[in-house]
Amino acid sequence: WPQRPIEKTQPFPMEYVNWHKTLLEYFSNRDDFNFIWKARMLDEQTTDLMRSIINDKKYDNISYETSHNLDYWLSKVEKVICDVPSTAFFESIHLSLPVLALYSQKDVRIRDNAIDSFGNCLKPYSNISEGITLISNFIDSDPKKYITEARVSNRSLSAILAE
């Protein structure tokens, strides 16, 4: 849809699994932080590969969570990492939390005005290694560099969507 700031297509599933597995491995090696992997189980979903990996590998500093809503967890964290621009990304901005949302340029198209608006908080990556580097920089940087002020417009929603 031309009026939306993001157009998402589903990445090839195995590539996405590899990305998440690499994220878990990276997080597990950061013993200076505790990570919450916030998942949303679908009604018919009985298992999640990421939960199995966290449990099987006994990643002590990664907690897999499906309980509580997003607001609850956002009130408990210092920084937020999103593997795609999502509800958590926009909620984090609204709460003035340091946030980084990554997007694969081959899987997600972002409008130029969204890229300009979100600055350091929204970064493209072209491969898993580059994504991990961006996350590492985010974790190790001054959190203030990753806070985007939510701007309120006096313009109507229909005028904004017409852009």
PDB file of C-alpha atoms in Angstrom, residues 60-162:
ATOM      1  CA  ASP A  60      21.034 -18.499  31.126  1.00  0.00           C
ATOM      2  CA  ASN A  61      20.862 -14.856  30.108  1.00  0.00           C
ATOM      3  CA  ILE A  62      17.964 -15.252  27.638  1.00  0.00           C
ATOM      4  CA  SER A  63      14.413 -15.585  28.874  1.00  0.00           C
ATOM      5  CA  TYR A  64      11.750 -16.765  26.423  1.00  0.00           C
ATOM      6  CA  GLU A  65       8.461 -15.065  27.275  1.00  0.00           C
ATOM      7  CA  THR A  66       4.930 -15.399  25.980  1.00  0.00           C
ATOM      8  CA  SER A  67       3.233 -14.284  29.155  1.00  0.00           C
ATOM      9  CA  HIS A  68       2.020 -10.742  29.691  1.00  0.00           C
ATOM     10  CA  ASN A  69       1.393  -8.192  27.026  1.00  0.00           C
ATOM     11  CA  LEU A  70       3.936  -5.995  25.315  1.00  0.00           C
ATOM     12  CA  ASP A  71       3.287  -3.029  27.640  1.00  0.00           C
ATOM     13  CA  TYR A  72       4.284  -5.140  30.634  1.00  0.00           C
ATOM     14  CA  TRP A  73       7.647  -6.108  29.132  1.00  0.00           C
ATOM     15  CA  LEU A  74       8.407  -2.631  27.797  1.00  0.00           C
ATOM     16  CA  SER A  75       8.084  -1.353  31.355  1.00  0.00           C
ATOM     17  CA  LYS A  76      10.824  -3.802  32.444  1.00  0.00           C
ATOM     18  CA  VAL A  77      13.560  -3.207  29.851  1.00  0.00           C
ATOM     19  CA  GLU A  78      16.350  -0.712  29.214  1.00  0.00           C
ATOM     20  CA  LYS A  79      16.594  -1.175  25.435  1.00  0.00           C
ATOM     21  CA  VAL A  80      14.482  -2.795  22.718  1.00  0.00           C
ATOM     22  CA  ILE A  81      15.685  -4.663  19.632  1.00  0.00           C
ATOM     23  CA  CYS A  82      13.221  -5.500  16.879  1.00  0.00           C
ATOM     24  CA  ASP A  83      14.139  -7.690  13.939  1.00  0.00           C
ATOM     25  CA  VAL A  84      11.593  -5.795  11.832  1.00  0.00           C
ATOM     26  CA  PRO A  85       9.778  -2.493  12.389  1.00  0.00           C
ATOM     27  CA  SER A  86       6.790  -3.665  14.391  1.00  0.00           C
ATOM     28  CA  THR A  87       4.331  -2.720  17.086  1.00  0.00           C
ATOM     29  CA  ALA A  88       7.120  -3.045  19.668  1.00  0.00           C
ATOM     30  CA  PHE A  89       9.205  -0.567  17.668  1.00  0.00           C
ATOM     31  CA  PHE A  90       6.474   2.069  17.595  1.00  0.00           C
ATOM     32  CA  GLU A  91       5.488   1.472  21.230  1.00  0.00           C
ATOM     33  CA  SER A  92       9.144   1.875  22.261  1.00  0.00           C
ATOM     34  CA  ILE A  93       9.363   5.186  20.428  1.00  0.00           C
ATOM     35  CA  HIS A  94       6.154   6.343  22.109  1.00  0.00           C
ATOM     36  CA  LEU A  95       7.657   5.426  25.509  1.00  0.00           C
ATOM     37  CA  SER A  96      10.979   7.137  24.670  1.00  0.00           C
ATOM     38  CA  LEU A  97      12.891   3.885  25.042  1.00  0.00           C
ATOM     39  CA  PRO A  98      16.134   3.321  23.160  1.00  0.00           C
ATOM     40  CA  VAL A  99      15.125   1.082  20.267  1.00  0.00           C
ATOM     41  CA  LEU A 100      16.685  -0.427  17.190  1.00  0.00           C
ATOM     42  CA  ALA A 101      14.602  -1.985  14.438  1.00  0.00           C
ATOM     43  CA  LEU A 102      16.441  -3.754  11.674  1.00  0.00           C
ATOM     44  CA  TYR A 103      15.102  -4.622   8.277  1.00  0.00           C
ATOM     45  CA  SER A 104      16.391  -6.668   5.406  1.00  0.00           C
ATOM     46  CA  GLN A 105      16.334  -4.523   2.284  1.00  0.00           C
ATOM     47  CA  LYS A 106      15.426  -7.513   0.152  1.00  0.00           C
ATOM     48  CA  ASP A 107      12.448  -8.438   2.353  1.00  0.00           C
ATOM     49  CA  VAL A 108      11.114  -5.081   3.525  1.00  0.00           C
ATOM     50  CA  ARG A 109      10.684  -1.772   1.755  1.00  0.00           C
ATOM     51  CA  ILE A 110      10.704   1.339   3.932  1.00  0.00           C
ATOM     52  CA  ARG A 111       9.529   4.702   2.678  1.00  0.00           C
ATOM     53  CA  ASP A 112      12.174   7.437   2.613  1.00  0.00           C
ATOM     54  CA  ASN A 113      10.220   9.663   4.997  1.00  0.00           C
ATOM     55  CA  ALA A 114      10.159   6.823   7.556  1.00  0.00           C
ATOM     56  CA  ILE A 115      13.922   6.366   7.262  1.00  0.00           C
ATOM     57  CA  ASP A 116      14.436  10.104   7.773  1.00  0.00           C
ATOM     58  CA  SER A 117      12.025  10.211  10.722  1.00  0.00           C
ATOM     59  CA  PHE A 118      13.495   7.315  12.688  1.00  0.00           C
ATOM     60  CA  GLY A 119      17.209   8.066  12.240  1.00  0.00           C
ATOM     61  CA  ASN A 120      19.513   5.705  14.174  1.00  0.00           C
ATOM     62  CA  CYS A 121      16.530   3.660  15.359  1.00  0.00           C
ATOM     63  CA  LEU A 122      15.858   2.090  11.968  1.00  0.00           C
ATOM     64  CA  LYS A 123      18.713   0.373  10.133  1.00  0.00           C
ATOM     65  CA  PRO A 124      18.937  -1.844   7.062  1.00  0.00           C
ATOM     66  CA  TYR A 125      21.115  -4.921   6.991  1.00  0.00           C
ATOM     67  CA  SER A 126      22.101  -7.021   4.007  1.00  0.00           C
ATOM     68  CA  ASN A 127      23.346 -10.125   5.803  1.00  0.00           C
ATOM     69  CA  ILE A 128      23.333 -11.712   9.247  1.00  0.00           C
ATOM     70  CA  SER A 129      26.847 -10.558  10.118  1.00  0.00           C
ATOM     71  CA  GLU A 130      25.957  -6.950   9.350  1.00  0.00           C
ATOM     72  CA  GLY A 131      22.785  -7.267  11.444  1.00  0.00           C
ATOM     73  CA  ILE A 132      24.770  -8.566  14.425  1.00  0.00           C
ATOM     74  CA  THR A 133      27.241  -5.678  14.085  1.00  0.00           C
ATOM     75  CA  LEU A 134      24.365  -3.169  14.144  1.00  0.00           C
ATOM     76  CA  ILE A 135      22.906  -4.832  17.237  1.00  0.00           C
ATOM     77  CA  SER A 136      26.291  -4.888  18.953  1.00  0.00           C
ATOM     78  CA  ASN A 137      26.767  -1.178  18.230  1.00  0.00           C
ATOM     79  CA  PHE A 138      23.297  -0.483  19.620  1.00  0.00           C
ATOM     80  CA  ILE A 139      23.932  -2.438  22.810  1.00  0.00           C
ATOM     81  CA  ASP A 140      27.311  -0.790  23.405  1.00  0.00           C
ATOM     82  CA  SER A 141      26.337   2.784  22.441  1.00  0.00           C
ATOM     83  CA  ASP A 142      24.916   5.635  24.431  1.00  0.00           C
ATOM     84  CA  PRO A 143      21.177   4.866  24.669  1.00  0.00           C
ATOM     85  CA  LYS A 144      20.309   8.507  23.924  1.00  0.00           C
ATOM     86  CA  LYS A 145      21.479   7.984  20.335  1.00  0.00           C
ATOM     87  CA  TYR A 146      18.583   5.577  19.836  1.00  0.00           C
ATOM     88  CA  ILE A 147      15.681   7.565  21.231  1.00  0.00           C
ATOM     89  CA  THR A 148      13.402   9.106  18.652  1.00  0.00           C
ATOM     90  CA  GLU A 149      10.861  11.617  19.776  1.00  0.00           C
ATOM     91  CA  ALA A 150       7.328  10.795  18.708  1.00  0.00           C
ATOM     92  CA  ARG A 151       6.137  13.850  16.860  1.00  0.00           C
ATOM     93  CA  VAL A 152       2.517  14.877  16.956  1.00  0.00           C
ATOM     94  CA  SER A 153       1.119  16.469  13.845  1.00  0.00           C
ATOM     95  CA  ASN A 154      -1.741  18.916  13.515  1.00  0.00           C
ATOM     96  CA  ARG A 155      -2.442  17.488  10.068  1.00  0.00           C
ATOM     97  CA  SER A 156      -5.313  15.093   9.512  1.00  0.00           C
ATOM     98  CA  LEU A 157      -4.652  11.388   9.245  1.00  0.00           C
ATOM     99  CA  SER A 158      -6.030  11.334   5.704  1.00  0.00           C
ATOM    100  CA  ALA A 159      -3.541  14.047   4.644  1.00  0.00           C
ATOM    101  CA  ILE A 160      -0.670  12.082   6.164  1.00  0.00           C
ATOM    102  CA  LEU A 161      -1.749   8.857   4.474  1.00  0.00           C
ATOM    103  CA  ALA A 162      -2.087  10.626   1.143  1.00  0.00           C
TER     104      ALA A 162
END
